[in-house]
């Protein structure tokens, strides 16, 4: 299965939290292929609506379009850029990476450097690198040249295009969570291709999940869906060091959508997703969450008077790294499941507890 063109475009476009404009433009352009109602808001979140036929509930399918990144905090007189993380980073992953700084005049290539191992004292060699010990080198002669090319507040992402591997597996940065925004797009497209659903279906790409849940909070309030399905990634349990007992269940690459079940997940939404998967012959697994899910569902389910919310996740290896790995048939299965779920909801569907 080749990487879908829309997914490849999303993965290749930079968009750290708060700086998602370029990725949002890619998403909205793709949505115009099936929806006549595509819009953005003041936060930068995007919505594409497929009109319903029979007065069914408005279903929001939500993925966040932001990714983790870096932000320039200081440029020293030697031309080195010092930075902070936008979202959660393991600093060890950053050492030696090539990055693209999103400067006003266009992307500027740089490398993440640190003091060479040859010059470290014995005790320092045993220490884990911290972001404060790292810098970005863009090859500038001095601080004046660096400041003419890059500004404090510019963001950066890891450089690199998606790479296809055997068994329909793909690696890339920003899988978390361009995958979710792509599934929201694809589920809405499938509904449109099938002639619509009983109610409106809104594909949604929200911003700032990695830092504030800001896009989810504002979109949940303004869109007012009757039901929401949040799509995100979860840790694949077939990678070394991942214990199913600690991550809420067993879900390997290729095992299909992961349905979240827990205290903040609406039980009727979970049951409807599970019933849909079984009716459609879609393999799935179940993941338990005791409190919050760590996804945009945590903002959606408490919006206004409450929104019945479910979470569908995609198994992913090496989260928050430049080599996040996914199996494409899991992505496809998530979109098909959610599209079928939306098409089964009618005006008589009830979510009262």
mmCIF file of C-alpha atoms in Angstrom:
data_model
loop_
_atom_site.group_PDB
_atom_site.id
_atom_site.type_symbol
_atom_site.label_atom_id
_atom_site.label_comp_id
_atom_site.label_asym_id
_atom_site.label_seq_id
_atom_site.Cartn_x
_atom_site.Cartn_y
_atom_site.Cartn_z
ATOM 1 C CA UNK A 1 0.000 0.000 0.000
ATOM 2 C CA UNK A 2 1.703 3.256 -1.076
ATOM 3 C CA UNK A 3 1.507 6.235 1.263
ATOM 4 C CA UNK A 4 -1.622 8.206 0.292
ATOM 5 C CA UNK A 5 -0.764 11.493 -1.388
ATOM 6 C CA UNK A 6 -2.700 13.577 1.145
ATOM 7 C CA UNK A 7 -0.962 11.855 4.077
ATOM 8 C CA UNK A 8 2.482 12.277 2.516
ATOM 9 C CA UNK A 9 1.803 15.982 1.969
ATOM 10 C CA UNK A 10 0.697 16.408 5.584
ATOM 11 C CA UNK A 11 3.731 14.539 6.944
ATOM 12 C CA UNK A 12 6.103 16.612 4.807
ATOM 13 C CA UNK A 13 4.734 19.998 5.855
ATOM 14 C CA UNK A 14 6.056 21.611 9.050
ATOM 15 C CA UNK A 15 3.570 22.687 11.715
ATOM 16 C CA UNK A 16 4.667 22.775 15.355
ATOM 17 C CA UNK A 17 2.065 23.755 17.938
ATOM 18 C CA UNK A 18 0.986 27.350 17.371
ATOM 19 C CA UNK A 19 2.636 27.441 13.941
ATOM 20 C CA UNK A 20 0.336 25.032 12.077
ATOM 21 C CA UNK A 21 -0.670 27.366 9.208
ATOM 22 C CA UNK A 22 1.150 25.544 6.389
ATOM 23 C CA UNK A 23 -0.134 22.125 7.421
ATOM 24 C CA UNK A 24 -3.646 23.517 7.848
ATOM 25 C CA UNK A 25 -3.549 24.854 4.282
ATOM 26 C CA UNK A 26 -2.629 21.386 2.988
ATOM 27 C CA UNK A 27 -5.501 19.835 4.957
ATOM 28 C CA UNK A 28 -8.083 22.380 3.811
ATOM 29 C CA UNK A 29 -7.024 22.058 0.178
ATOM 30 C CA UNK A 30 -7.479 18.277 0.353
ATOM 31 C CA UNK A 31 -10.878 18.696 2.043
ATOM 32 C CA UNK A 32 -12.160 20.883 -0.794
ATOM 33 C CA UNK A 33 -12.136 17.779 -2.972
ATOM 34 C CA UNK A 34 -15.240 16.414 -1.214
ATOM 35 C CA UNK A 35 -16.731 19.234 0.885
ATOM 36 C CA UNK A 36 -18.236 22.575 -0.118
ATOM 37 C CA UNK A 37 -18.075 23.735 3.507
ATOM 38 C CA UNK A 38 -14.399 23.984 4.464
ATOM 39 C CA UNK A 39 -13.399 26.635 6.960
ATOM 40 C CA UNK A 40 -10.810 27.709 9.478
ATOM 41 C CA UNK A 41 -11.050 29.728 12.680
ATOM 42 C CA UNK A 42 -9.058 32.282 14.641
ATOM 43 C CA UNK A 43 -7.057 29.563 16.397
ATOM 44 C CA UNK A 44 -6.071 27.936 13.092
ATOM 45 C CA UNK A 45 -8.203 24.811 13.429
ATOM 46 C CA UNK A 46 -9.990 23.504 10.327
ATOM 47 C CA UNK A 47 -13.424 21.961 9.695
ATOM 48 C CA UNK A 48 -14.821 20.232 6.594
ATOM 49 C CA UNK A 49 -18.526 19.355 6.741
ATOM 50 C CA UNK A 50 -20.328 16.647 4.774
ATOM 51 C CA UNK A 51 -24.037 17.432 4.897
ATOM 52 C CA UNK A 52 -26.389 14.828 6.324
ATOM 53 C CA UNK A 53 -29.653 13.540 4.880
ATOM 54 C CA UNK A 54 -32.107 12.659 7.627
ATOM 55 C CA UNK A 55 -31.671 14.822 10.709
ATOM 56 C CA UNK A 56 -29.144 12.603 12.425
ATOM 57 C CA UNK A 57 -26.604 13.914 14.955
ATOM 58 C CA UNK A 58 -23.659 16.078 13.953
ATOM 59 C CA UNK A 59 -20.595 13.859 14.299
ATOM 60 C CA UNK A 60 -17.165 15.451 14.674
ATOM 61 C CA UNK A 61 -14.130 13.351 13.710
ATOM 62 C CA UNK A 62 -11.183 15.096 15.318
ATOM 63 C CA UNK A 63 -7.425 14.808 14.841
ATOM 64 C CA UNK A 64 -4.836 17.352 15.899
ATOM 65 C CA UNK A 65 -2.649 18.741 13.142
ATOM 66 C CA UNK A 66 0.185 20.140 15.253
ATOM 67 C CA UNK A 67 3.469 18.344 15.894
ATOM 68 C CA UNK A 68 6.261 18.751 18.415
ATOM 69 C CA UNK A 69 9.063 21.085 17.396
ATOM 70 C CA UNK A 70 11.712 23.497 18.614
ATOM 71 C CA UNK A 71 11.636 27.279 19.103
ATOM 72 C CA UNK A 72 14.630 29.622 18.936
ATOM 73 C CA UNK A 73 15.066 31.437 22.263
ATOM 74 C CA UNK A 74 18.483 33.091 21.804
ATOM 75 C CA UNK A 75 21.089 33.745 19.099
ATOM 76 C CA UNK A 76 24.599 34.188 20.481
ATOM 77 C CA UNK A 77 27.470 36.233 19.063
ATOM 78 C CA UNK A 78 29.033 33.123 17.518
ATOM 79 C CA UNK A 79 25.888 32.549 15.458
ATOM 80 C CA UNK A 80 24.586 29.575 17.420
ATOM 81 C CA UNK A 81 20.858 29.207 18.028
ATOM 82 C CA UNK A 82 19.663 28.159 21.465
ATOM 83 C CA UNK A 83 16.218 26.698 21.727
ATOM 84 C CA UNK A 84 13.413 25.208 23.805
ATOM 85 C CA UNK A 85 11.115 22.322 22.999
ATOM 86 C CA UNK A 86 7.585 22.866 21.712
ATOM 87 C CA UNK A 87 5.895 19.806 23.172
ATOM 88 C CA UNK A 88 7.554 16.849 24.864
ATOM 89 C CA UNK A 89 11.045 15.875 23.670
ATOM 90 C CA UNK A 90 13.563 13.267 24.728
ATOM 91 C CA UNK A 91 16.702 15.401 24.326
ATOM 92 C CA UNK A 92 18.804 12.359 23.416
ATOM 93 C CA UNK A 93 16.819 12.020 20.182
ATOM 94 C CA UNK A 94 17.777 15.533 19.101
ATOM 95 C CA UNK A 95 21.556 15.141 19.257
ATOM 96 C CA UNK A 96 23.055 15.188 15.760
ATOM 97 C CA UNK A 97 19.749 15.718 13.931
ATOM 98 C CA UNK A 98 19.323 17.923 10.884
ATOM 99 C CA UNK A 99 16.577 20.484 11.326
ATOM 100 C CA UNK A 100 14.722 23.038 9.236
ATOM 101 C CA UNK A 101 14.242 26.398 10.918
ATOM 102 C CA UNK A 102 11.076 28.049 9.616
ATOM 103 C CA UNK A 103 12.504 31.533 9.043
ATOM 104 C CA UNK A 104 10.639 34.459 7.480
ATOM 105 C CA UNK A 105 12.528 34.124 4.188
ATOM 106 C CA UNK A 106 11.997 30.357 4.028
ATOM 107 C CA UNK A 107 13.349 27.190 5.642
ATOM 108 C CA UNK A 108 16.933 27.381 6.903
ATOM 109 C CA UNK A 109 18.829 24.103 7.346
ATOM 110 C CA UNK A 110 20.764 23.545 10.534
ATOM 111 C CA UNK A 111 22.141 20.784 12.724
ATOM 112 C CA UNK A 112 21.695 20.125 16.436
ATOM 113 C CA UNK A 113 25.109 20.110 18.083
ATOM 114 C CA UNK A 114 26.593 19.477 21.504
ATOM 115 C CA UNK A 115 30.014 19.269 23.044
ATOM 116 C CA UNK A 116 31.921 16.341 21.401
ATOM 117 C CA UNK A 117 32.409 13.203 23.464
ATOM 118 C CA UNK A 118 36.204 13.612 23.150
ATOM 119 C CA UNK A 119 36.043 16.780 25.263
ATOM 120 C CA UNK A 120 33.674 15.509 27.935
ATOM 121 C CA UNK A 121 34.988 14.591 31.356
ATOM 122 C CA UNK A 122 34.356 10.998 32.448
ATOM 123 C CA UNK A 123 31.439 11.910 34.716
ATOM 124 C CA UNK A 124 29.807 14.037 31.992
ATOM 125 C CA UNK A 125 29.933 11.137 29.515
ATOM 126 C CA UNK A 126 27.547 9.227 31.749
ATOM 127 C CA UNK A 127 24.985 12.042 31.902
ATOM 128 C CA UNK A 128 21.942 12.259 29.680
ATOM 129 C CA UNK A 129 21.933 15.311 27.408
ATOM 130 C CA UNK A 130 19.475 18.077 28.244
ATOM 131 C CA UNK A 131 17.985 20.557 25.796
ATOM 132 C CA UNK A 132 19.820 23.403 27.549
ATOM 133 C CA UNK A 133 23.101 21.732 26.540
ATOM 134 C CA UNK A 134 22.188 21.634 22.833
ATOM 135 C CA UNK A 135 22.306 24.275 20.122
ATOM 136 C CA UNK A 136 21.442 24.644 16.435
ATOM 137 C CA UNK A 137 24.240 25.512 14.006
ATOM 138 C CA UNK A 138 23.054 27.014 10.689
ATOM 139 C CA UNK A 139 26.593 27.650 9.426
ATOM 140 C CA UNK A 140 26.557 31.379 10.125
ATOM 141 C CA UNK A 141 29.902 33.204 10.438
ATOM 142 C CA UNK A 142 28.801 35.155 13.513
ATOM 143 C CA UNK A 143 25.813 36.411 15.443
ATOM 144 C CA UNK A 144 25.069 39.270 13.055
ATOM 145 C CA UNK A 145 24.777 36.919 10.086
ATOM 146 C CA UNK A 146 22.702 34.425 12.071
ATOM 147 C CA UNK A 147 20.320 37.183 13.198
ATOM 148 C CA UNK A 148 19.907 38.320 9.589
ATOM 149 C CA UNK A 149 18.731 34.812 8.662
ATOM 150 C CA UNK A 150 16.780 33.632 11.711
ATOM 151 C CA UNK A 151 14.826 35.371 14.467
ATOM 152 C CA UNK A 152 14.041 34.565 18.064
ATOM 153 C CA UNK A 153 10.630 32.873 18.019
ATOM 154 C CA UNK A 154 11.211 31.004 14.759
ATOM 155 C CA UNK A 155 10.368 27.314 15.071
ATOM 156 C CA UNK A 156 12.150 24.268 13.710
ATOM 157 C CA UNK A 157 11.295 20.674 12.866
ATOM 158 C CA UNK A 158 13.416 17.613 12.174
ATOM 159 C CA UNK A 159 14.354 17.447 8.490
ATOM 160 C CA UNK A 160 13.420 14.375 6.459
ATOM 161 C CA UNK A 161 10.759 12.960 4.163
ATOM 162 C CA UNK A 162 8.560 9.916 4.946
ATOM 163 C CA UNK A 163 10.220 6.584 4.117
ATOM 164 C CA UNK A 164 8.310 3.446 3.116
ATOM 165 C CA UNK A 165 9.422 0.133 4.631
ATOM 166 C CA UNK A 166 8.270 -3.471 4.050
ATOM 167 C CA UNK A 167 4.864 -4.704 5.254
ATOM 168 C CA UNK A 168 3.104 -1.389 4.478
ATOM 169 C CA UNK A 169 5.053 0.342 7.231
ATOM 170 C CA UNK A 170 6.142 3.972 6.990
ATOM 171 C CA UNK A 171 8.435 6.112 9.145
ATOM 172 C CA UNK A 172 8.307 9.868 9.487
ATOM 173 C CA UNK A 173 8.304 12.728 11.949
ATOM 174 C CA UNK A 174 4.889 14.256 12.705
ATOM 175 C CA UNK A 175 2.949 10.980 12.514
ATOM 176 C CA UNK A 176 1.715 12.230 15.907
ATOM 177 C CA UNK A 177 -0.696 13.450 14.877
ATOM 178 C CA UNK A 178 -0.920 14.158 11.162
ATOM 179 C CA UNK A 179 -2.251 10.596 11.158
ATOM 180 C CA UNK A 180 -5.257 11.679 13.201
ATOM 181 C CA UNK A 181 -5.918 14.725 11.048
ATOM 182 C CA UNK A 182 -5.612 12.529 7.939
ATOM 183 C CA UNK A 183 -8.049 9.943 9.330
ATOM 184 C CA UNK A 184 -10.534 12.748 10.119
ATOM 185 C CA UNK A 185 -10.162 13.933 6.517
ATOM 186 C CA UNK A 186 -10.422 10.438 5.047
ATOM 187 C CA UNK A 187 -13.397 9.383 7.188
ATOM 188 C CA UNK A 188 -15.324 12.466 6.063
ATOM 189 C CA UNK A 189 -14.349 11.767 2.439
ATOM 190 C CA UNK A 190 -15.576 8.176 2.699
ATOM 191 C CA UNK A 191 -18.900 9.387 4.080
ATOM 192 C CA UNK A 192 -19.232 11.833 1.183
ATOM 193 C CA UNK A 193 -18.304 9.101 -1.317
ATOM 194 C CA UNK A 194 -21.027 6.870 0.146
ATOM 195 C CA UNK A 195 -23.661 9.565 -0.360
ATOM 196 C CA UNK A 196 -23.577 11.043 3.122
ATOM 197 C CA UNK A 197 -24.788 9.941 6.545
ATOM 198 C CA UNK A 198 -28.074 10.534 8.372
ATOM 199 C CA UNK A 199 -26.462 13.520 10.115
ATOM 200 C CA UNK A 200 -23.749 16.001 9.247
ATOM 201 C CA UNK A 201 -20.190 14.671 9.541
ATOM 202 C CA UNK A 202 -17.416 17.158 10.245
ATOM 203 C CA UNK A 203 -13.796 16.261 9.679
ATOM 204 C CA UNK A 204 -11.784 18.419 12.076
ATOM 205 C CA UNK A 205 -8.066 19.248 12.314
ATOM 206 C CA UNK A 206 -7.431 21.075 15.584
ATOM 207 C CA UNK A 207 -4.318 22.929 16.698
ATOM 208 C CA UNK A 208 -2.132 23.055 19.813
ATOM 209 C CA UNK A 209 -2.891 19.611 21.258
ATOM 210 C CA UNK A 210 0.747 19.107 22.218
ATOM 211 C CA UNK A 211 0.772 22.187 24.459
ATOM 212 C CA UNK A 212 -2.689 23.441 25.488
ATOM 213 C CA UNK A 213 -5.615 21.516 23.904
ATOM 214 C CA UNK A 214 -6.518 25.043 22.761
ATOM 215 C CA UNK A 215 -7.865 24.065 19.348
ATOM 216 C CA UNK A 216 -9.995 21.268 20.784
ATOM 217 C CA UNK A 217 -11.475 23.516 23.472
ATOM 218 C CA UNK A 218 -12.490 26.257 21.071
ATOM 219 C CA UNK A 219 -13.712 23.962 18.278
ATOM 220 C CA UNK A 220 -15.760 21.794 20.630
ATOM 221 C CA UNK A 221 -17.449 24.950 21.926
ATOM 222 C CA UNK A 222 -18.127 26.545 18.523
ATOM 223 C CA UNK A 223 -19.003 23.440 16.473
ATOM 224 C CA UNK A 224 -21.320 21.916 19.123
ATOM 225 C CA UNK A 225 -21.307 18.338 17.807
ATOM 226 C CA UNK A 226 -23.745 15.803 19.251
ATOM 227 C CA UNK A 227 -20.993 13.164 19.267
ATOM 228 C CA UNK A 228 -17.223 13.317 18.796
ATOM 229 C CA UNK A 229 -14.641 10.728 17.814
ATOM 230 C CA UNK A 230 -11.087 11.799 18.580
ATOM 231 C CA UNK A 231 -8.351 10.112 16.537
ATOM 232 C CA UNK A 232 -4.807 9.961 17.885
ATOM 233 C CA UNK A 233 -1.887 7.551 18.158
ATOM 234 C CA UNK A 234 -1.042 5.122 20.937
ATOM 235 C CA UNK A 235 2.081 3.150 21.788
ATOM 236 C CA UNK A 236 2.371 -0.037 19.734
ATOM 237 C CA UNK A 237 3.087 -2.878 22.140
ATOM 238 C CA UNK A 238 5.306 -4.892 19.769
ATOM 239 C CA UNK A 239 8.284 -2.547 20.232
ATOM 240 C CA UNK A 240 11.005 -3.500 22.753
ATOM 241 C CA UNK A 241 10.417 -2.159 26.242
ATOM 242 C CA UNK A 242 6.665 -1.542 25.855
ATOM 243 C CA UNK A 243 4.700 -3.456 28.490
ATOM 244 C CA UNK A 244 0.970 -3.983 27.720
ATOM 245 C CA UNK A 245 0.287 -4.010 31.462
ATOM 246 C CA UNK A 246 1.512 -0.405 31.671
ATOM 247 C CA UNK A 247 -0.072 1.101 28.548
ATOM 248 C CA UNK A 248 -3.648 -0.079 28.869
ATOM 249 C CA UNK A 249 -3.699 -3.163 26.686
ATOM 250 C CA UNK A 250 -2.037 -5.023 23.836
ATOM 251 C CA UNK A 251 -2.118 -3.384 20.411
ATOM 252 C CA UNK A 252 0.548 -4.235 17.866
ATOM 253 C CA UNK A 253 1.223 -2.843 14.430
ATOM 254 C CA UNK A 254 -1.320 -4.410 12.097
ATOM 255 C CA UNK A 255 -3.896 -5.124 14.825
ATOM 256 C CA UNK A 256 -6.278 -2.425 13.602
ATOM 257 C CA UNK A 257 -7.964 0.498 15.387
ATOM 258 C CA UNK A 258 -7.542 0.771 19.150
ATOM 259 C CA UNK A 259 -10.810 1.635 20.905
ATOM 260 C CA UNK A 260 -10.371 3.477 24.175
ATOM 261 C CA UNK A 261 -12.573 2.463 27.094
ATOM 262 C CA UNK A 262 -12.455 4.293 30.399
ATOM 263 C CA UNK A 263 -13.899 6.758 32.845
ATOM 264 C CA UNK A 264 -14.061 9.749 30.478
ATOM 265 C CA UNK A 265 -15.113 7.745 27.398
ATOM 266 C CA UNK A 266 -18.864 7.696 26.823
ATOM 267 C CA UNK A 267 -19.922 4.031 27.176
ATOM 268 C CA UNK A 268 -22.563 4.225 24.428
ATOM 269 C CA UNK A 269 -20.021 5.664 21.990
ATOM 270 C CA UNK A 270 -17.521 2.936 22.834
ATOM 271 C CA UNK A 271 -20.167 0.249 22.392
ATOM 272 C CA UNK A 272 -21.315 1.725 19.083
ATOM 273 C CA UNK A 273 -17.726 1.771 17.802
ATOM 274 C CA UNK A 274 -17.213 -1.839 18.874
ATOM 275 C CA UNK A 275 -20.514 -2.919 17.315
ATOM 276 C CA UNK A 276 -19.567 -1.153 14.082
ATOM 277 C CA UNK A 277 -16.161 -2.817 13.953
ATOM 278 C CA UNK A 278 -17.721 -6.256 14.400
ATOM 279 C CA UNK A 279 -20.460 -5.573 11.844
ATOM 280 C CA UNK A 280 -17.901 -4.357 9.294
ATOM 281 C CA UNK A 281 -15.411 -7.164 9.977
ATOM 282 C CA UNK A 282 -12.715 -4.713 11.096
ATOM 283 C CA UNK A 283 -10.180 -6.124 13.549
ATOM 284 C CA UNK A 284 -9.689 -3.967 16.642
ATOM 285 C CA UNK A 285 -8.229 -3.958 20.135
ATOM 286 C CA UNK A 286 -9.297 -2.206 23.344
ATOM 287 C CA UNK A 287 -7.190 0.159 25.431
ATOM 288 C CA UNK A 288 -8.176 1.143 28.971
ATOM 289 C CA UNK A 289 -7.727 4.630 30.421
ATOM 290 C CA UNK A 290 -8.345 5.190 34.110
ATOM 291 C CA UNK A 291 -8.589 8.982 34.054
ATOM 292 C CA UNK A 292 -7.670 11.379 31.248
ATOM 293 C CA UNK A 293 -6.749 10.024 27.807
ATOM 294 C CA UNK A 294 -4.007 12.560 27.037
ATOM 295 C CA UNK A 295 -5.851 13.392 23.803
ATOM 296 C CA UNK A 296 -8.209 16.102 22.574
ATOM 297 C CA UNK A 297 -11.042 13.972 23.993
ATOM 298 C CA UNK A 298 -10.151 15.472 27.374
ATOM 299 C CA UNK A 299 -11.344 18.844 26.059
ATOM 300 C CA UNK A 300 -14.287 17.650 23.972
ATOM 301 C CA UNK A 301 -16.170 15.567 26.505
ATOM 302 C CA UNK A 302 -16.575 18.464 28.974
ATOM 303 C CA UNK A 303 -17.475 21.190 26.456
ATOM 304 C CA UNK A 304 -20.721 23.073 27.122
ATOM 305 C CA UNK A 305 -23.206 20.557 28.595
ATOM 306 C CA UNK A 306 -20.985 17.613 27.669
ATOM 307 C CA UNK A 307 -20.300 15.858 24.373
ATOM 308 C CA UNK A 308 -20.476 12.042 24.112
ATOM 309 C CA UNK A 309 -16.909 11.267 23.064
ATOM 310 C CA UNK A 310 -14.916 8.251 21.978
ATOM 311 C CA UNK A 311 -11.252 7.773 21.103
ATOM 312 C CA UNK A 312 -9.940 5.677 18.229
ATOM 313 C CA UNK A 313 -6.163 5.298 18.219
ATOM 314 C CA UNK A 314 -3.569 4.058 15.743
ATOM 315 C CA UNK A 315 -0.715 1.835 17.006
ATOM 316 C CA UNK A 316 2.588 3.689 16.610
ATOM 317 C CA UNK A 317 6.201 2.870 17.388
ATOM 318 C CA UNK A 318 8.836 5.392 18.556
ATOM 319 C CA UNK A 319 6.444 8.224 19.467
ATOM 320 C CA UNK A 320 7.869 11.768 19.558
ATOM 321 C CA UNK A 321 10.844 10.934 17.386
ATOM 322 C CA UNK A 322 11.880 11.499 13.743
ATOM 323 C CA UNK A 323 11.179 7.821 12.993
ATOM 324 C CA UNK A 324 7.626 7.318 14.213
ATOM 325 C CA UNK A 325 6.448 4.103 12.552
ATOM 326 C CA UNK A 326 2.934 3.108 11.521
ATOM 327 C CA UNK A 327 1.335 0.372 9.446
ATOM 328 C CA UNK A 328 -0.839 1.879 6.727
ATOM 329 C CA UNK A 329 -3.627 -0.684 6.870
ATOM 330 C CA UNK A 330 -4.238 0.349 10.498
ATOM 331 C CA UNK A 331 -4.711 3.938 9.299
ATOM 332 C CA UNK A 332 -7.078 2.824 6.552
ATOM 333 C CA UNK A 333 -9.067 0.656 8.967
ATOM 334 C CA UNK A 334 -9.529 3.575 11.388
ATOM 335 C CA UNK A 335 -10.986 5.759 8.636
ATOM 336 C CA UNK A 336 -13.320 2.997 7.443
ATOM 337 C CA UNK A 337 -14.493 2.231 10.981
ATOM 338 C CA UNK A 338 -15.316 5.848 11.800
ATOM 339 C CA UNK A 339 -17.063 6.449 8.477
ATOM 340 C CA UNK A 340 -19.217 3.365 9.048
ATOM 341 C CA UNK A 341 -19.916 4.468 12.649
ATOM 342 C CA UNK A 342 -21.147 7.883 11.455
ATOM 343 C CA UNK A 343 -23.393 6.307 8.825
ATOM 344 C CA UNK A 344 -25.091 4.110 11.467
ATOM 345 C CA UNK A 345 -26.177 7.083 13.633
ATOM 346 C CA UNK A 346 -29.772 8.182 13.113
ATOM 347 C CA UNK A 347 -32.124 10.801 14.548
ATOM 348 C CA UNK A 348 -33.246 8.088 16.993
ATOM 349 C CA UNK A 349 -29.738 7.379 18.293
ATOM 350 C CA UNK A 350 -29.605 8.206 21.997
ATOM 351 C CA UNK A 351 -26.551 8.873 24.170
ATOM 352 C CA UNK A 352 -28.206 9.506 27.529
ATOM 353 C CA UNK A 353 -26.725 7.499 30.388
#
